[in-house]
PDB file of C-alpha atoms in Angstrom:
ATOM      1  CA  UNK A 137      78.453 130.502  93.038  1.00 73.00           C
ATOM      2  CA  UNK A 138      80.507 127.497  91.942  1.00 81.00           C
ATOM      3  CA  UNK A 139      77.526 125.789  90.305  1.00 82.00           C
ATOM      4  CA  UNK A 140      76.591 128.882  88.341  1.00 79.00           C
ATOM      5  CA  UNK A 141      80.139 129.223  87.034  1.00 77.00           C
ATOM      6  CA  UNK A 142      79.999 125.757  85.482  1.00 81.00           C
ATOM      7  CA  UNK A 143      76.320 125.943  84.490  1.00 77.00           C
ATOM      8  CA  UNK A 144      75.239 123.120  86.779  1.00 80.00           C
ATOM      9  CA  UNK A 145      71.864 123.068  88.524  1.00 80.00           C
ATOM     10  CA  UNK A 146      71.736 122.348  92.254  1.00 87.00           C
ATOM     11  CA  UNK A 147      68.850 119.922  91.711  1.00 91.00           C
ATOM     12  CA  UNK A 148      71.214 117.626  89.795  1.00 92.00           C
ATOM     13  CA  UNK A 149      73.952 117.651  92.456  1.00 95.00           C
ATOM     14  CA  UNK A 150      73.831 114.935  95.103  1.00 96.00           C
ATOM     15  CA  UNK A 151      77.239 115.499  96.711  1.00 96.00           C
ATOM     16  CA  UNK A 152      79.822 118.240  96.223  1.00 95.00           C
ATOM     17  CA  UNK A 153      83.355 118.370  97.628  1.00 97.00           C
ATOM     18  CA  UNK A 154      86.204 120.867  97.640  1.00 96.00           C
ATOM     19  CA  UNK A 155      89.385 118.924  96.882  1.00 97.00           C
ATOM     20  CA  UNK A 156      92.888 119.662  95.582  1.00 96.00           C
ATOM     21  CA  UNK A 157      95.057 122.260  97.285  1.00 96.00           C
ATOM     22  CA  UNK A 158      92.149 123.434  99.455  1.00 96.00           C
ATOM     23  CA  UNK A 159      91.923 119.936 100.928  1.00 97.00           C
ATOM     24  CA  UNK A 160      95.675 119.598 101.422  1.00 97.00           C
ATOM     25  CA  UNK A 161      95.867 123.232 102.642  1.00 96.00           C
ATOM     26  CA  UNK A 162      98.642 124.064 100.199  1.00 96.00           C
ATOM     27  CA  UNK A 163      96.512 126.614  98.344  1.00 95.00           C
ATOM     28  CA  UNK A 164      97.529 130.185  97.646  1.00 92.00           C
ATOM     29  CA  UNK A 165      95.467 133.270  96.790  1.00 90.00           C
ATOM     30  CA  UNK A 166      95.683 132.341  93.108  1.00 91.00           C
ATOM     31  CA  UNK A 167      94.732 128.685  93.508  1.00 93.00           C
ATOM     32  CA  UNK A 168      91.773 127.360  91.557  1.00 94.00           C
ATOM     33  CA  UNK A 169      88.866 125.676  93.315  1.00 95.00           C
ATOM     34  CA  UNK A 170      89.014 121.937  92.605  1.00 96.00           C
ATOM     35  CA  UNK A 171      85.520 120.549  92.993  1.00 96.00           C
ATOM     36  CA  UNK A 172      83.958 117.115  92.605  1.00 96.00           C
ATOM     37  CA  UNK A 173      80.247 117.019  91.853  1.00 96.00           C
ATOM     38  CA  UNK A 174      78.363 113.733  92.143  1.00 96.00           C
ATOM     39  CA  UNK A 175      75.241 114.130  90.031  1.00 95.00           C
ATOM     40  CA  UNK A 176      71.956 112.466  89.200  1.00 92.00           C
ATOM     41  CA  UNK A 177      70.429 112.381  85.709  1.00 87.00           C
ATOM     42  CA  UNK A 178      69.651 114.273  83.655  1.00 84.00           C
ATOM     43  CA  UNK A 179      72.693 116.466  84.363  1.00 86.00           C
ATOM     44  CA  UNK A 180      73.266 118.345  81.062  1.00 85.00           C
ATOM     45  CA  UNK A 181      77.084 118.070  81.193  1.00 84.00           C
ATOM     46  CA  UNK A 182      76.842 114.274  81.170  1.00 87.00           C
ATOM     47  CA  UNK A 183      73.804 113.949  78.925  1.00 81.00           C
ATOM     48  CA  UNK A 184      75.263 116.256  76.275  1.00 81.00           C
ATOM     49  CA  UNK A 185      78.546 114.335  76.140  1.00 84.00           C
ATOM     50  CA  UNK A 186      77.028 110.868  76.633  1.00 87.00           C
ATOM     51  CA  UNK A 187      79.601 110.237  79.374  1.00 89.00           C
ATOM     52  CA  UNK A 188      79.576 109.410  83.076  1.00 93.00           C
ATOM     53  CA  UNK A 189      82.573 111.611  83.870  1.00 93.00           C
ATOM     54  CA  UNK A 190      83.595 115.032  82.537  1.00 92.00           C
ATOM     55  CA  UNK A 191      85.978 117.816  83.556  1.00 93.00           C
ATOM     56  CA  UNK A 192      84.806 121.413  83.315  1.00 91.00           C
ATOM     57  CA  UNK A 193      86.886 124.564  83.756  1.00 90.00           C
ATOM     58  CA  UNK A 194      85.377 128.003  84.159  1.00 88.00           C
ATOM     59  CA  UNK A 195      87.058 131.073  85.602  1.00 89.00           C
ATOM     60  CA  UNK A 196      88.768 129.836  88.794  1.00 91.00           C
ATOM     61  CA  UNK A 197      86.804 126.577  89.097  1.00 93.00           C
ATOM     62  CA  UNK A 198      88.071 123.169  87.984  1.00 94.00           C
ATOM     63  CA  UNK A 199      85.188 120.745  88.357  1.00 93.00           C
ATOM     64  CA  UNK A 200      84.981 117.006  87.964  1.00 95.00           C
ATOM     65  CA  UNK A 201      81.387 115.971  87.295  1.00 94.00           C
ATOM     66  CA  UNK A 202      80.734 112.283  87.884  1.00 95.00           C
ATOM     67  CA  UNK A 203      77.558 110.219  87.755  1.00 94.00           C
ATOM     68  CA  UNK A 204      76.266 108.706  90.973  1.00 95.00           C
ATOM     69  CA  UNK A 205      76.708 105.173  89.601  1.00 94.00           C
ATOM     70  CA  UNK A 206      80.320 105.704  88.540  1.00 95.00           C
ATOM     71  CA  UNK A 207      81.151 107.411  91.831  1.00 97.00           C
ATOM     72  CA  UNK A 208      79.842 104.426  93.775  1.00 96.00           C
ATOM     73  CA  UNK A 209      81.697 102.014  91.507  1.00 96.00           C
ATOM     74  CA  UNK A 210      85.001 103.849  91.917  1.00 96.00           C
ATOM     75  CA  UNK A 211      84.717 103.834  95.696  1.00 96.00           C
ATOM     76  CA  UNK A 212      84.255 100.071  95.587  1.00 95.00           C
ATOM     77  CA  UNK A 213      87.317  99.852  93.308  1.00 96.00           C
ATOM     78  CA  UNK A 214      89.433 101.907  95.776  1.00 96.00           C
ATOM     79  CA  UNK A 215      89.982 104.810  93.379  1.00 95.00           C
ATOM     80  CA  UNK A 216      91.997 107.387  95.347  1.00 92.00           C
ATOM     81  CA  UNK A 217      90.196 110.509  94.143  1.00 93.00           C
ATOM     82  CA  UNK A 218      86.790 109.219  95.164  1.00 96.00           C
ATOM     83  CA  UNK A 219      88.088 107.615  98.366  1.00 96.00           C
ATOM     84  CA  UNK A 220      89.364 110.994  99.544  1.00 96.00           C
ATOM     85  CA  UNK A 221      85.748 112.132  99.899  1.00 97.00           C
ATOM     86  CA  UNK A 222      84.895 109.418 102.443  1.00 97.00           C
ATOM     87  CA  UNK A 223      86.572 111.047 105.448  1.00 97.00           C
ATOM     88  CA  UNK A 224      86.962 114.563 104.100  1.00 97.00           C
ATOM     89  CA  UNK A 225      86.854 117.387 106.683  1.00 97.00           C
ATOM     90  CA  UNK A 226      83.455 118.982 107.172  1.00 97.00           C
ATOM     91  CA  UNK A 227      84.624 122.335 105.833  1.00 97.00           C
ATOM     92  CA  UNK A 228      85.363 120.706 102.467  1.00 97.00           C
ATOM     93  CA  UNK A 229      81.863 119.251 102.116  1.00 97.00           C
ATOM     94  CA  UNK A 230      79.820 121.672 100.033  1.00 95.00           C
ATOM     95  CA  UNK A 231      76.799 119.372  99.852  1.00 95.00           C
ATOM     96  CA  UNK A 232      76.167 115.753 100.871  1.00 97.00           C
ATOM     97  CA  UNK A 233      72.741 114.199 100.370  1.00 97.00           C
ATOM     98  CA  UNK A 234      74.174 110.674 100.145  1.00 97.00           C
ATOM     99  CA  UNK A 235      76.485 109.247 102.788  1.00 96.00           C
ATOM    100  CA  UNK A 236      79.324 107.648 100.765  1.00 96.00           C
ATOM    101  CA  UNK A 237      80.783 105.928 103.823  1.00 95.00           C
ATOM    102  CA  UNK A 238      78.025 103.309 103.687  1.00 94.00           C
ATOM    103  CA  UNK A 239      79.555 102.156 100.382  1.00 92.00           C
ATOM    104  CA  UNK A 240      82.946 101.496 101.958  1.00 95.00           C
ATOM    105  CA  UNK A 241      84.082  97.934 102.429  1.00 96.00           C
ATOM    106  CA  UNK A 242      87.761  97.298 103.059  1.00 96.00           C
ATOM    107  CA  UNK A 243      89.169  94.288 101.198  1.00 97.00           C
ATOM    108  CA  UNK A 244      92.882  94.219 102.103  1.00 96.00           C
ATOM    109  CA  UNK A 245      94.291  92.230  99.179  1.00 96.00           C
ATOM    110  CA  UNK A 246      92.363  94.132  96.511  1.00 97.00           C
ATOM    111  CA  UNK A 247      93.147  97.430  98.221  1.00 97.00           C
ATOM    112  CA  UNK A 248      96.892  96.726  98.314  1.00 95.00           C
ATOM    113  CA  UNK A 249      96.900  95.566  94.688  1.00 96.00           C
ATOM    114  CA  UNK A 250      95.180  98.772  93.540  1.00 96.00           C
ATOM    115  CA  UNK A 251      97.541 100.988  95.534  1.00 96.00           C
ATOM    116  CA  UNK A 252     100.588  99.244  94.096  1.00 95.00           C
ATOM    117  CA  UNK A 253      99.173  99.506  90.567  1.00 95.00           C
ATOM    118  CA  UNK A 254      98.622 103.252  90.931  1.00 95.00           C
ATOM    119  CA  UNK A 255     102.085 103.803  92.422  1.00 95.00           C
ATOM    120  CA  UNK A 256     103.814 101.944  89.584  1.00 96.00           C
ATOM    121  CA  UNK A 257     101.730 103.791  86.981  1.00 96.00           C
ATOM    122  CA  UNK A 258     102.370 107.240  88.439  1.00 97.00           C
ATOM    123  CA  UNK A 259     106.097 106.596  88.899  1.00 98.00           C
ATOM    124  CA  UNK A 260     106.335 105.801  85.187  1.00 98.00           C
ATOM    125  CA  UNK A 261     104.246 108.852  84.240  1.00 98.00           C
ATOM    126  CA  UNK A 262     106.378 111.138  86.406  1.00 98.00           C
ATOM    127  CA  UNK A 263     109.554 109.840  84.766  1.00 98.00           C
ATOM    128  CA  UNK A 264     108.116 110.477  81.301  1.00 98.00           C
ATOM    129  CA  UNK A 265     107.329 114.090  82.224  1.00 98.00           C
ATOM    130  CA  UNK A 266     110.928 114.613  83.330  1.00 97.00           C
ATOM    131  CA  UNK A 267     112.171 113.108  80.089  1.00 97.00           C
ATOM    132  CA  UNK A 268     109.951 115.552  78.158  1.00 97.00           C
ATOM    133  CA  UNK A 269     111.244 118.493  80.198  1.00 97.00           C
ATOM    134  CA  UNK A 270     107.992 119.053  82.108  1.00 97.00           C
ATOM    135  CA  UNK A 271     109.705 119.022  85.498  1.00 97.00           C
ATOM    136  CA  UNK A 272     106.965 120.753  87.505  1.00 96.00           C
ATOM    137  CA  UNK A 273     104.361 118.271  86.304  1.00 97.00           C
ATOM    138  CA  UNK A 274     106.712 115.404  87.082  1.00 98.00           C
ATOM    139  CA  UNK A 275     107.254 116.652  90.641  1.00 98.00           C
ATOM    140  CA  UNK A 276     103.523 117.191  91.122  1.00 96.00           C
ATOM    141  CA  UNK A 277     102.849 113.568  90.240  1.00 97.00           C
ATOM    142  CA  UNK A 278     105.506 112.408  92.707  1.00 97.00           C
ATOM    143  CA  UNK A 279     103.670 114.343  95.422  1.00 97.00           C
ATOM    144  CA  UNK A 280     100.369 112.715  94.436  1.00 95.00           C
ATOM    145  CA  UNK A 281     102.065 109.320  94.452  1.00 95.00           C
ATOM    146  CA  UNK A 282     103.534 109.750  97.930  1.00 96.00           C
ATOM    147  CA  UNK A 283     100.254 111.163  99.211  1.00 96.00           C
ATOM    148  CA  UNK A 284      98.366 108.136  97.867  1.00 95.00           C
ATOM    149  CA  UNK A 285     100.775 105.804  99.680  1.00 96.00           C
ATOM    150  CA  UNK A 286     100.653 107.641 102.999  1.00 96.00           C
ATOM    151  CA  UNK A 287      96.864 107.868 102.868  1.00 97.00           C
ATOM    152  CA  UNK A 288      96.633 104.184 101.995  1.00 97.00           C
ATOM    153  CA  UNK A 289      98.711 103.318 105.057  1.00 97.00           C
ATOM    154  CA  UNK A 290      96.339 105.357 107.234  1.00 97.00           C
ATOM    155  CA  UNK A 291      93.361 103.502 105.776  1.00 97.00           C
ATOM    156  CA  UNK A 292      94.988 100.090 106.229  1.00 96.00           C
ATOM    157  CA  UNK A 293      96.089 100.794 109.799  1.00 96.00           C
ATOM    158  CA  UNK A 294      93.340 103.071 111.121  1.00 95.00           C
ATOM    159  CA  UNK A 295      90.385 102.350 108.857  1.00 96.00           C
ATOM    160  CA  UNK A 296      90.192 105.960 107.632  1.00 97.00           C
ATOM    161  CA  UNK A 297      92.222 108.993 106.602  1.00 97.00           C
ATOM    162  CA  UNK A 298      92.658 111.105 109.719  1.00 96.00           C
ATOM    163  CA  UNK A 299      95.412 113.428 108.525  1.00 97.00           C
ATOM    164  CA  UNK A 300      95.003 114.899 105.049  1.00 97.00           C
ATOM    165  CA  UNK A 301      98.059 117.106 105.592  1.00 97.00           C
ATOM    166  CA  UNK A 302     100.462 114.229 106.157  1.00 95.00           C
ATOM    167  CA  UNK A 303     102.347 114.741 102.887  1.00 96.00           C
ATOM    168  CA  UNK A 304     102.673 118.520 103.022  1.00 97.00           C
ATOM    169  CA  UNK A 305     106.287 118.269 104.131  1.00 96.00           C
ATOM    170  CA  UNK A 306     107.098 116.470 100.888  1.00 97.00           C
ATOM    171  CA  UNK A 307     104.982 118.944  98.887  1.00 97.00           C
ATOM    172  CA  UNK A 308     107.079 121.867 100.094  1.00 97.00           C
ATOM    173  CA  UNK A 309     110.295 119.919  99.618  1.00 96.00           C
ATOM    174  CA  UNK A 310     109.391 119.302  95.967  1.00 97.00           C
ATOM    175  CA  UNK A 311     108.241 122.916  95.587  1.00 95.00           C
ATOM    176  CA  UNK A 312     111.727 124.052  96.584  1.00 96.00           C
ATOM    177  CA  UNK A 313     113.648 121.418  94.610  1.00 97.00           C
ATOM    178  CA  UNK A 314     114.878 122.546  91.196  1.00 96.00           C
ATOM    179  CA  UNK A 315     116.800 119.450  90.124  1.00 96.00           C
ATOM    180  CA  UNK A 316     115.929 118.442  86.558  1.00 97.00           C
ATOM    181  CA  UNK A 317     117.757 115.124  86.424  1.00 97.00           C
ATOM    182  CA  UNK A 318     115.425 112.150  86.944  1.00 98.00           C
ATOM    183  CA  UNK A 319     118.265 110.153  88.486  1.00 97.00           C
ATOM    184  CA  UNK A 320     118.171 112.546  91.451  1.00 97.00           C
ATOM    185  CA  UNK A 321     114.575 111.557  92.179  1.00 98.00           C
ATOM    186  CA  UNK A 322     115.291 107.869  91.671  1.00 97.00           C
ATOM    187  CA  UNK A 323     117.995 108.118  94.339  1.00 97.00           C
ATOM    188  CA  UNK A 324     116.152 110.386  96.800  1.00 96.00           C
ATOM    189  CA  UNK A 325     112.453 109.646  96.361  1.00 97.00           C
ATOM    190  CA  UNK A 326     112.645 106.065  95.082  1.00 97.00           C
ATOM    191  CA  UNK A 327     113.822 104.513  98.396  1.00 96.00           C
ATOM    192  CA  UNK A 328     111.187 106.464 100.326  1.00 95.00           C
ATOM    193  CA  UNK A 329     108.449 105.070  98.115  1.00 95.00           C
ATOM    194  CA  UNK A 330     109.797 101.519  98.372  1.00 94.00           C
ATOM    195  CA  UNK A 331     109.888 101.839 102.150  1.00 95.00           C
ATOM    196  CA  UNK A 332     106.267 102.999 102.253  1.00 94.00           C
ATOM    197  CA  UNK A 333     105.184 100.189  99.924  1.00 89.00           C
ATOM    198  CA  UNK A 334     106.578  97.667 102.402  1.00 87.00           C
ATOM    199  CA  UNK A 335     104.610  99.078 105.343  1.00 83.00           C
TER     200      UNK A 335
END
């Protein structure tokens, strides 16, 4: 099982979610399983590192292990990764003892400020990857950036994420784009992002 692969006991796991390409449905036969585990103490992975958040990779599993307190805090701070678990499809819920939706409180100004901060940060990070020659990583971050914006618009307008596949068109477009010049993305993707930011 997933827990056995990363040496995590079920008794420590409160909630567990299957994220990444299996959530966006862009996975292939070789795709890793991206999992978030919300845990209670004394989870060894957190106790042994004296942290509230660790990443663990084993075989085909990439797991993020996060303490219950930090998970709750990040939802309140509108952190995208944790927010994605609030309305996640049932088939991506591996375990859910705690209902995270009771933690959700939409504060429009703070939400918009956080979304804009993340977009500006990721745009800069993507550009740096292109400058270093890591084009695939740079494109991947652009996809994450656009996905964050489109999901944020759903939340602002509908109160939830109803369509987790909304950005798959852009994912495949980037997958089949081999341009290495950052200026190309400034001209083609930049206006799209600015338009979404204004919505």
